[in-house]
Amino acid sequence: MENRKWLIISVILILLSVVIRHNRKQSERKSASIKAEMVEAFSPFIRHNDPKSLALYARRDTAENPNTPIERLEELAKDDDEWVRSNVAKNLSTPLELLNELAKDRSDDWVLRALAQNPNISVEIIKKLAKNENYSVRSGAVKNINTPLEILEEFAMDSRIDIKKSVIGSPNVTTAILNQLANDENSEIRYSVAKSPKTPIDILTQLASDVDYYVRASVAKNPNTSSEILKGLAKDSVSRVLIDVAGNPNTPKEILSELAKKESKRKYDLNKSIQLAVARNPNTPAETLKTLAKNGDKEIRFAVKNNPNAPK
């Protein structure tokens, strides 16, 4: 009975493996997701019952442990399991010589993706990985703190939205790159620029009048958005934008007081969300909070009670 159980599981895993390899050619992202979900689903059962699987998980854990001796990491770097090798690749204790060897593992995108994010790899390796056909490897290179500016500038023109968004989130992104991407034809890219804490005021001012209200709402939510920009956004006709204006601590007190007057007409009215955001805003004046404390909605009254400016 026990052997039959393991035979069934083995067949299922083999079939799933075939599906995954097929999907990888069609969609690398979907393939990785399916594989991760498969392992997640089977690992609690397999890990506690199969000695080989226990040994495999032990190697994976050892490969990512920063205290693992270099000699052992060298052994694990040649492991048949790609997760083991990828854990070695992202281990901050892995020596540069070994990282250079792993960079030659061009057949395994998982290993290269992990390697691309390791801050200890050389700029030369980063440049090579930046040209990889697999977007997830390029995305990893974007996130590396040592990625040079010229590579980021190339990535900013990448065909994939994911890569451009990674550029926006890079610790080395420049104002020039943000300005370029703020004019991207894809609203999702402009949205990402609008919410970036590195986006300067002049770009936020431009995006505050974007045709896409999600972009405008993102500007309204940005902690760096000035009170002047927020004053303008307070006149927006879209409730989603007004909610974020009401929640921004930089919104002027007089604007918050005006937004607090938006009455809720039904239980799930968006005006309630605006009032709730005002009630939670630490910049809301005491007089406005005093008025909101009489609101018929208990959630709003509770928010007022917990506001540091609430009258005692």
Short mmCIF file of C-alpha atoms in Angstrom, two decimals:
data_model
loop_
_atom_site.label_atom_id
_atom_site.label_comp_id
_atom_site.label_asym_id
_atom_site.label_seq_id
_atom_site.Cartn_x
_atom_site.Cartn_y
_atom_site.Cartn_z
CA MET A 1 0.00 0.00 0.00
CA GLU A 2 2.85 2.35 0.91
CA ASN A 3 4.69 1.62 -2.35
CA ARG A 4 1.53 2.23 -4.34
CA LYS A 5 1.05 5.58 -2.66
CA TRP A 6 4.55 6.71 -3.60
CA LEU A 7 4.13 5.38 -7.13
CA ILE A 8 1.02 7.52 -7.61
CA ILE A 9 2.79 10.59 -6.23
CA SER A 10 5.78 9.98 -8.51
CA VAL A 11 3.56 9.72 -11.58
CA ILE A 12 1.78 12.96 -10.65
CA LEU A 13 5.09 14.76 -10.17
CA ILE A 14 6.41 13.52 -13.51
CA LEU A 15 3.27 14.69 -15.31
CA LEU A 16 3.40 18.07 -13.63
CA SER A 17 7.07 18.36 -14.55
CA VAL A 18 6.22 17.79 -18.22
CA VAL A 19 3.50 20.44 -18.06
CA ILE A 20 5.86 22.88 -16.39
CA ARG A 21 8.58 22.43 -19.01
CA HIS A 22 6.03 22.95 -21.76
CA ASN A 23 4.65 26.07 -20.11
CA ARG A 24 8.13 27.48 -19.56
CA LYS A 25 8.54 27.88 -23.30
CA GLN A 26 5.20 29.67 -23.50
CA SER A 27 5.27 31.61 -20.25
CA GLU A 28 8.30 31.67 -17.97
CA ARG A 29 6.44 33.51 -15.28
CA LYS A 30 3.51 31.12 -15.22
CA SER A 31 5.87 28.15 -15.17
CA ALA A 32 7.71 29.39 -12.08
CA SER A 33 4.41 30.04 -10.33
CA ILE A 34 3.06 26.55 -11.06
CA LYS A 35 6.29 24.96 -9.94
CA ALA A 36 6.33 26.89 -6.69
CA GLU A 37 2.70 26.02 -5.99
CA MET A 38 3.35 22.35 -6.75
CA VAL A 39 6.26 22.13 -4.35
CA GLU A 40 4.32 24.06 -1.72
CA ALA A 41 1.42 21.64 -2.01
CA PHE A 42 3.49 18.47 -1.83
CA SER A 43 6.28 19.55 0.53
CA PRO A 44 4.42 19.05 3.85
CA PHE A 45 3.65 15.45 2.91
CA ILE A 46 6.87 14.53 1.14
CA ARG A 47 9.21 16.29 3.54
CA HIS A 48 8.05 14.24 6.50
CA ASN A 49 7.86 10.86 4.79
CA ASP A 50 10.62 10.45 2.20
CA PRO A 51 14.30 10.25 3.31
CA LYS A 52 15.49 11.49 -0.10
CA SER A 53 13.28 14.54 0.11
CA LEU A 54 14.46 15.23 3.65
CA ALA A 55 18.05 15.16 2.38
CA LEU A 56 17.12 17.48 -0.49
CA TYR A 57 15.54 20.04 1.82
CA ALA A 58 18.57 19.82 4.08
CA ARG A 59 20.84 20.67 1.15
CA ARG A 60 18.62 23.59 0.18
CA ASP A 61 18.73 24.95 3.72
CA THR A 62 22.49 24.50 3.90
CA ALA A 63 22.98 26.24 0.56
CA GLU A 64 21.31 29.45 1.74
CA ASN A 65 22.85 29.46 5.21
CA PRO A 66 25.44 32.30 5.46
CA ASN A 67 27.48 30.22 7.92
CA THR A 68 27.97 27.29 5.55
CA PRO A 69 31.70 26.65 4.92
CA ILE A 70 33.00 27.63 1.49
CA GLU A 71 34.06 24.05 0.74
CA ARG A 72 30.47 22.90 1.26
CA LEU A 73 29.09 25.73 -0.90
CA GLU A 74 31.43 24.63 -3.69
CA GLU A 75 29.95 21.14 -3.50
CA LEU A 76 26.38 22.41 -3.43
CA ALA A 77 27.03 24.66 -6.43
CA LYS A 78 27.30 21.44 -8.49
CA ASP A 79 24.11 19.92 -7.06
CA ASP A 80 21.58 18.43 -9.48
CA ASP A 81 18.77 20.40 -7.83
CA GLU A 82 18.33 23.89 -9.28
CA TRP A 83 16.95 25.24 -6.00
CA VAL A 84 20.10 24.18 -4.21
CA ARG A 85 22.26 25.91 -6.81
CA SER A 86 20.08 29.04 -6.80
CA ASN A 87 20.37 29.22 -3.00
CA VAL A 88 24.14 29.11 -3.34
CA ALA A 89 23.90 31.85 -5.97
CA LYS A 90 22.02 34.22 -3.67
CA ASN A 91 24.03 33.38 -0.55
CA LEU A 92 25.96 36.48 0.50
CA SER A 93 28.78 34.28 1.81
CA THR A 94 29.41 32.66 -1.56
CA PRO A 95 32.88 33.78 -2.79
CA LEU A 96 33.22 35.72 -6.04
CA GLU A 97 35.09 32.90 -7.77
CA LEU A 98 32.17 30.55 -7.18
CA LEU A 99 29.65 33.19 -8.27
CA ASN A 100 31.58 33.51 -11.53
CA GLU A 101 31.27 29.76 -12.03
CA LEU A 102 27.52 29.84 -11.40
CA ALA A 103 27.20 32.61 -13.97
CA LYS A 104 28.16 30.01 -16.57
CA ASP A 105 25.03 28.00 -15.71
CA ARG A 106 23.19 29.52 -18.67
CA SER A 107 20.74 26.65 -18.94
CA ASP A 108 19.05 27.41 -15.63
CA ASP A 109 17.14 30.69 -15.32
CA TRP A 110 16.39 30.14 -11.64
CA VAL A 111 20.06 30.11 -10.79
CA LEU A 112 20.81 33.15 -12.94
CA ARG A 113 17.87 35.09 -11.50
CA ALA A 114 19.13 34.48 -7.95
CA LEU A 115 22.67 35.31 -9.00
CA ALA A 116 21.59 38.57 -10.64
CA GLN A 117 20.36 39.95 -7.30
CA ASN A 118 23.47 39.04 -5.32
CA PRO A 119 25.21 42.35 -4.47
CA ASN A 120 28.58 40.59 -4.48
CA ILE A 121 28.66 39.78 -8.18
CA SER A 122 30.88 41.86 -10.42
CA VAL A 123 29.65 44.59 -12.76
CA GLU A 124 30.89 42.42 -15.62
CA ILE A 125 28.48 39.63 -14.63
CA ILE A 126 25.65 42.13 -14.18
CA LYS A 127 26.19 43.37 -17.72
CA LYS A 128 26.05 39.82 -19.07
CA LEU A 129 22.89 38.97 -17.14
CA ALA A 130 21.30 42.23 -18.28
CA LYS A 131 21.30 40.84 -21.82
CA ASN A 132 19.68 37.54 -20.86
CA GLU A 133 16.60 36.58 -22.87
CA ASN A 134 14.68 35.63 -19.73
CA TYR A 135 12.90 38.68 -18.31
CA SER A 136 13.14 37.38 -14.72
CA VAL A 137 16.93 37.29 -14.99
CA ARG A 138 16.98 40.84 -16.36
CA SER A 139 14.60 41.89 -13.59
CA GLY A 140 17.00 40.48 -11.01
CA ALA A 141 19.84 42.48 -12.54
CA VAL A 142 17.76 45.66 -12.31
CA LYS A 143 17.26 45.12 -8.58
CA ASN A 144 20.98 44.70 -7.93
CA ILE A 145 22.31 47.66 -5.98
CA ASN A 146 25.50 47.64 -8.05
CA THR A 147 23.84 47.82 -11.46
CA PRO A 148 25.51 50.72 -13.32
CA LEU A 149 23.53 53.65 -14.67
CA GLU A 150 24.03 52.79 -18.32
CA ILE A 151 22.39 49.39 -17.74
CA LEU A 152 19.42 51.00 -15.97
CA GLU A 153 19.02 53.39 -18.90
CA GLU A 154 18.88 50.41 -21.26
CA PHE A 155 16.37 48.64 -19.01
CA ALA A 156 14.17 51.76 -19.00
CA MET A 157 13.58 51.07 -22.70
CA ASP A 158 12.89 47.36 -22.22
CA SER A 159 9.81 45.97 -23.92
CA ARG A 160 8.45 44.39 -20.72
CA ILE A 161 6.42 46.39 -18.22
CA ASP A 162 7.86 44.31 -15.34
CA ILE A 163 11.39 45.42 -16.20
CA LYS A 164 10.46 49.09 -16.39
CA LYS A 165 8.69 48.85 -13.03
CA SER A 166 11.81 47.25 -11.55
CA VAL A 167 13.86 50.17 -12.89
CA ILE A 168 11.54 52.62 -11.13
CA GLY A 169 12.04 50.70 -7.88
CA SER A 170 15.81 50.50 -8.27
CA PRO A 171 17.83 52.22 -5.54
CA ASN A 172 19.95 53.76 -8.31
CA VAL A 173 17.15 55.18 -10.45
CA THR A 174 17.79 58.77 -11.54
CA THR A 175 15.46 61.72 -12.01
CA ALA A 176 16.16 61.60 -15.74
CA ILE A 177 14.97 58.00 -15.97
CA LEU A 178 11.87 58.76 -13.87
CA ASN A 179 11.08 61.69 -16.13
CA GLN A 180 11.39 59.45 -19.18
CA LEU A 181 9.11 56.80 -17.73
CA ALA A 182 6.61 59.42 -16.50
CA ASN A 183 5.88 59.97 -20.18
CA ASP A 184 5.51 56.29 -21.00
CA GLU A 185 2.44 55.42 -23.03
CA ASN A 186 1.53 52.66 -20.58
CA SER A 187 -0.45 54.01 -17.60
CA GLU A 188 0.84 51.24 -15.34
CA ILE A 189 4.36 52.62 -15.76
CA ARG A 190 3.23 56.18 -15.06
CA TYR A 191 1.35 54.87 -12.01
CA SER A 192 4.57 53.31 -10.69
CA VAL A 193 6.46 56.57 -11.19
CA ALA A 194 3.69 58.48 -9.41
CA LYS A 195 3.96 56.34 -6.28
CA SER A 196 7.77 56.23 -6.14
CA PRO A 197 9.24 58.03 -3.10
CA LYS A 198 12.08 59.18 -5.36
CA THR A 199 9.86 61.03 -7.83
CA PRO A 200 10.53 64.80 -7.58
CA ILE A 201 7.85 67.47 -7.27
CA ASP A 202 7.99 68.64 -10.89
CA ILE A 203 7.22 65.13 -12.17
CA LEU A 204 4.48 64.66 -9.57
CA THR A 205 2.97 67.97 -10.73
CA GLN A 206 2.88 66.67 -14.29
CA LEU A 207 1.33 63.33 -13.29
CA ALA A 208 -1.29 65.07 -11.13
CA SER A 209 -3.11 65.95 -14.36
CA ASP A 210 -2.73 62.53 -15.97
CA VAL A 211 -5.71 61.21 -17.93
CA ASP A 212 -5.71 58.01 -15.87
CA TYR A 213 -7.28 58.55 -12.45
CA TYR A 214 -5.22 55.72 -10.95
CA VAL A 215 -2.11 57.74 -11.75
CA ARG A 216 -3.63 60.86 -10.17
CA ALA A 217 -4.65 58.85 -7.10
CA SER A 218 -1.11 57.54 -6.80
CA VAL A 219 0.20 61.11 -6.83
CA ALA A 220 -2.33 62.00 -4.14
CA LYS A 221 -1.05 59.15 -1.99
CA ASN A 222 2.66 59.89 -2.45
CA PRO A 223 4.16 61.17 0.83
CA ASN A 224 6.30 63.64 -1.14
CA THR A 225 3.37 65.33 -2.87
CA SER A 226 3.22 68.98 -1.90
CA SER A 227 0.24 70.75 -0.36
CA GLU A 228 -0.16 72.80 -3.54
CA ILE A 229 -0.52 69.71 -5.69
CA LEU A 230 -2.95 68.21 -3.18
CA LYS A 231 -5.07 71.37 -3.30
CA GLY A 232 -5.50 70.87 -7.00
CA LEU A 233 -6.25 67.16 -6.68
CA ALA A 234 -8.91 67.96 -4.06
CA LYS A 235 -11.01 69.29 -6.96
CA ASP A 236 -10.85 65.98 -8.81
CA SER A 237 -14.16 64.46 -9.84
CA VAL A 238 -13.10 60.87 -9.02
CA SER A 239 -13.73 59.67 -5.47
CA ARG A 240 -10.69 57.35 -5.50
CA VAL A 241 -8.44 60.40 -5.92
CA LEU A 242 -10.23 62.31 -3.16
CA ILE A 243 -9.83 59.38 -0.75
CA ASP A 244 -6.06 59.49 -1.19
CA VAL A 245 -6.00 63.27 -0.89
CA ALA A 246 -7.93 62.94 2.37
CA GLY A 247 -5.41 60.41 3.67
CA ASN A 248 -2.24 62.33 2.84
CA PRO A 249 -0.69 64.06 5.89
CA ASN A 250 0.49 66.90 3.61
CA THR A 251 -3.07 67.90 2.70
CA PRO A 252 -3.85 71.38 4.12
CA LYS A 253 -6.22 71.54 7.08
CA GLU A 254 -8.80 73.63 5.22
CA ILE A 255 -8.97 71.03 2.45
CA LEU A 256 -9.47 68.24 4.98
CA SER A 257 -12.28 70.19 6.60
CA GLU A 258 -14.01 70.56 3.23
CA LEU A 259 -13.61 66.88 2.38
CA ALA A 260 -15.08 65.94 5.76
CA LYS A 261 -18.36 67.55 4.69
CA LYS A 262 -18.99 64.94 1.99
CA GLU A 263 -22.03 63.13 3.34
CA SER A 264 -22.53 59.38 2.94
CA LYS A 265 -25.89 58.58 1.37
CA ARG A 266 -25.70 54.82 1.64
CA LYS A 267 -23.87 52.14 3.61
CA TYR A 268 -21.08 51.57 1.09
CA ASP A 269 -20.84 55.10 -0.27
CA LEU A 270 -17.34 56.23 -1.30
CA ASN A 271 -17.97 59.49 0.53
CA LYS A 272 -17.76 57.47 3.72
CA SER A 273 -14.26 56.38 2.69
CA ILE A 274 -13.32 60.03 2.19
CA GLN A 275 -14.61 60.97 5.64
CA LEU A 276 -12.89 57.96 7.15
CA ALA A 277 -9.57 58.99 5.58
CA VAL A 278 -10.02 62.50 7.00
CA ALA A 279 -10.80 61.05 10.43
CA ARG A 280 -7.55 59.06 10.35
CA ASN A 281 -5.39 61.86 9.01
CA PRO A 282 -3.01 63.19 11.72
CA ASN A 283 -3.21 66.65 10.14
CA THR A 284 -6.99 66.98 10.52
CA PRO A 285 -7.83 69.92 12.84
CA ALA A 286 -9.56 69.31 16.17
CA GLU A 287 -12.73 71.17 15.14
CA THR A 288 -13.23 68.95 12.11
CA LEU A 289 -12.64 65.86 14.22
CA LYS A 290 -15.17 67.15 16.72
CA THR A 291 -17.77 67.29 13.96
CA LEU A 292 -16.87 63.83 12.66
CA ALA A 293 -17.15 62.45 16.20
CA LYS A 294 -20.91 62.96 15.86
CA ASN A 295 -21.05 60.98 12.61
CA GLY A 296 -23.59 58.19 12.46
CA ASP A 297 -21.00 55.68 11.28
CA LYS A 298 -19.24 53.93 14.16
CA GLU A 299 -16.10 53.23 12.09
CA ILE A 300 -15.61 56.95 11.50
CA ARG A 301 -16.24 57.72 15.19
CA PHE A 302 -13.67 55.06 16.16
CA ALA A 303 -11.09 56.60 13.77
CA VAL A 304 -11.68 60.02 15.33
CA LYS A 305 -11.19 58.57 18.80
CA ASN A 306 -7.77 57.21 17.80
CA ASN A 307 -6.62 60.37 16.03
CA PRO A 308 -3.85 62.17 18.01
CA ASN A 309 -5.59 65.52 17.35
CA ALA A 310 -8.94 64.39 18.69
CA PRO A 311 -10.36 66.69 21.36
CA LYS A 312 -10.21 65.12 24.81
#
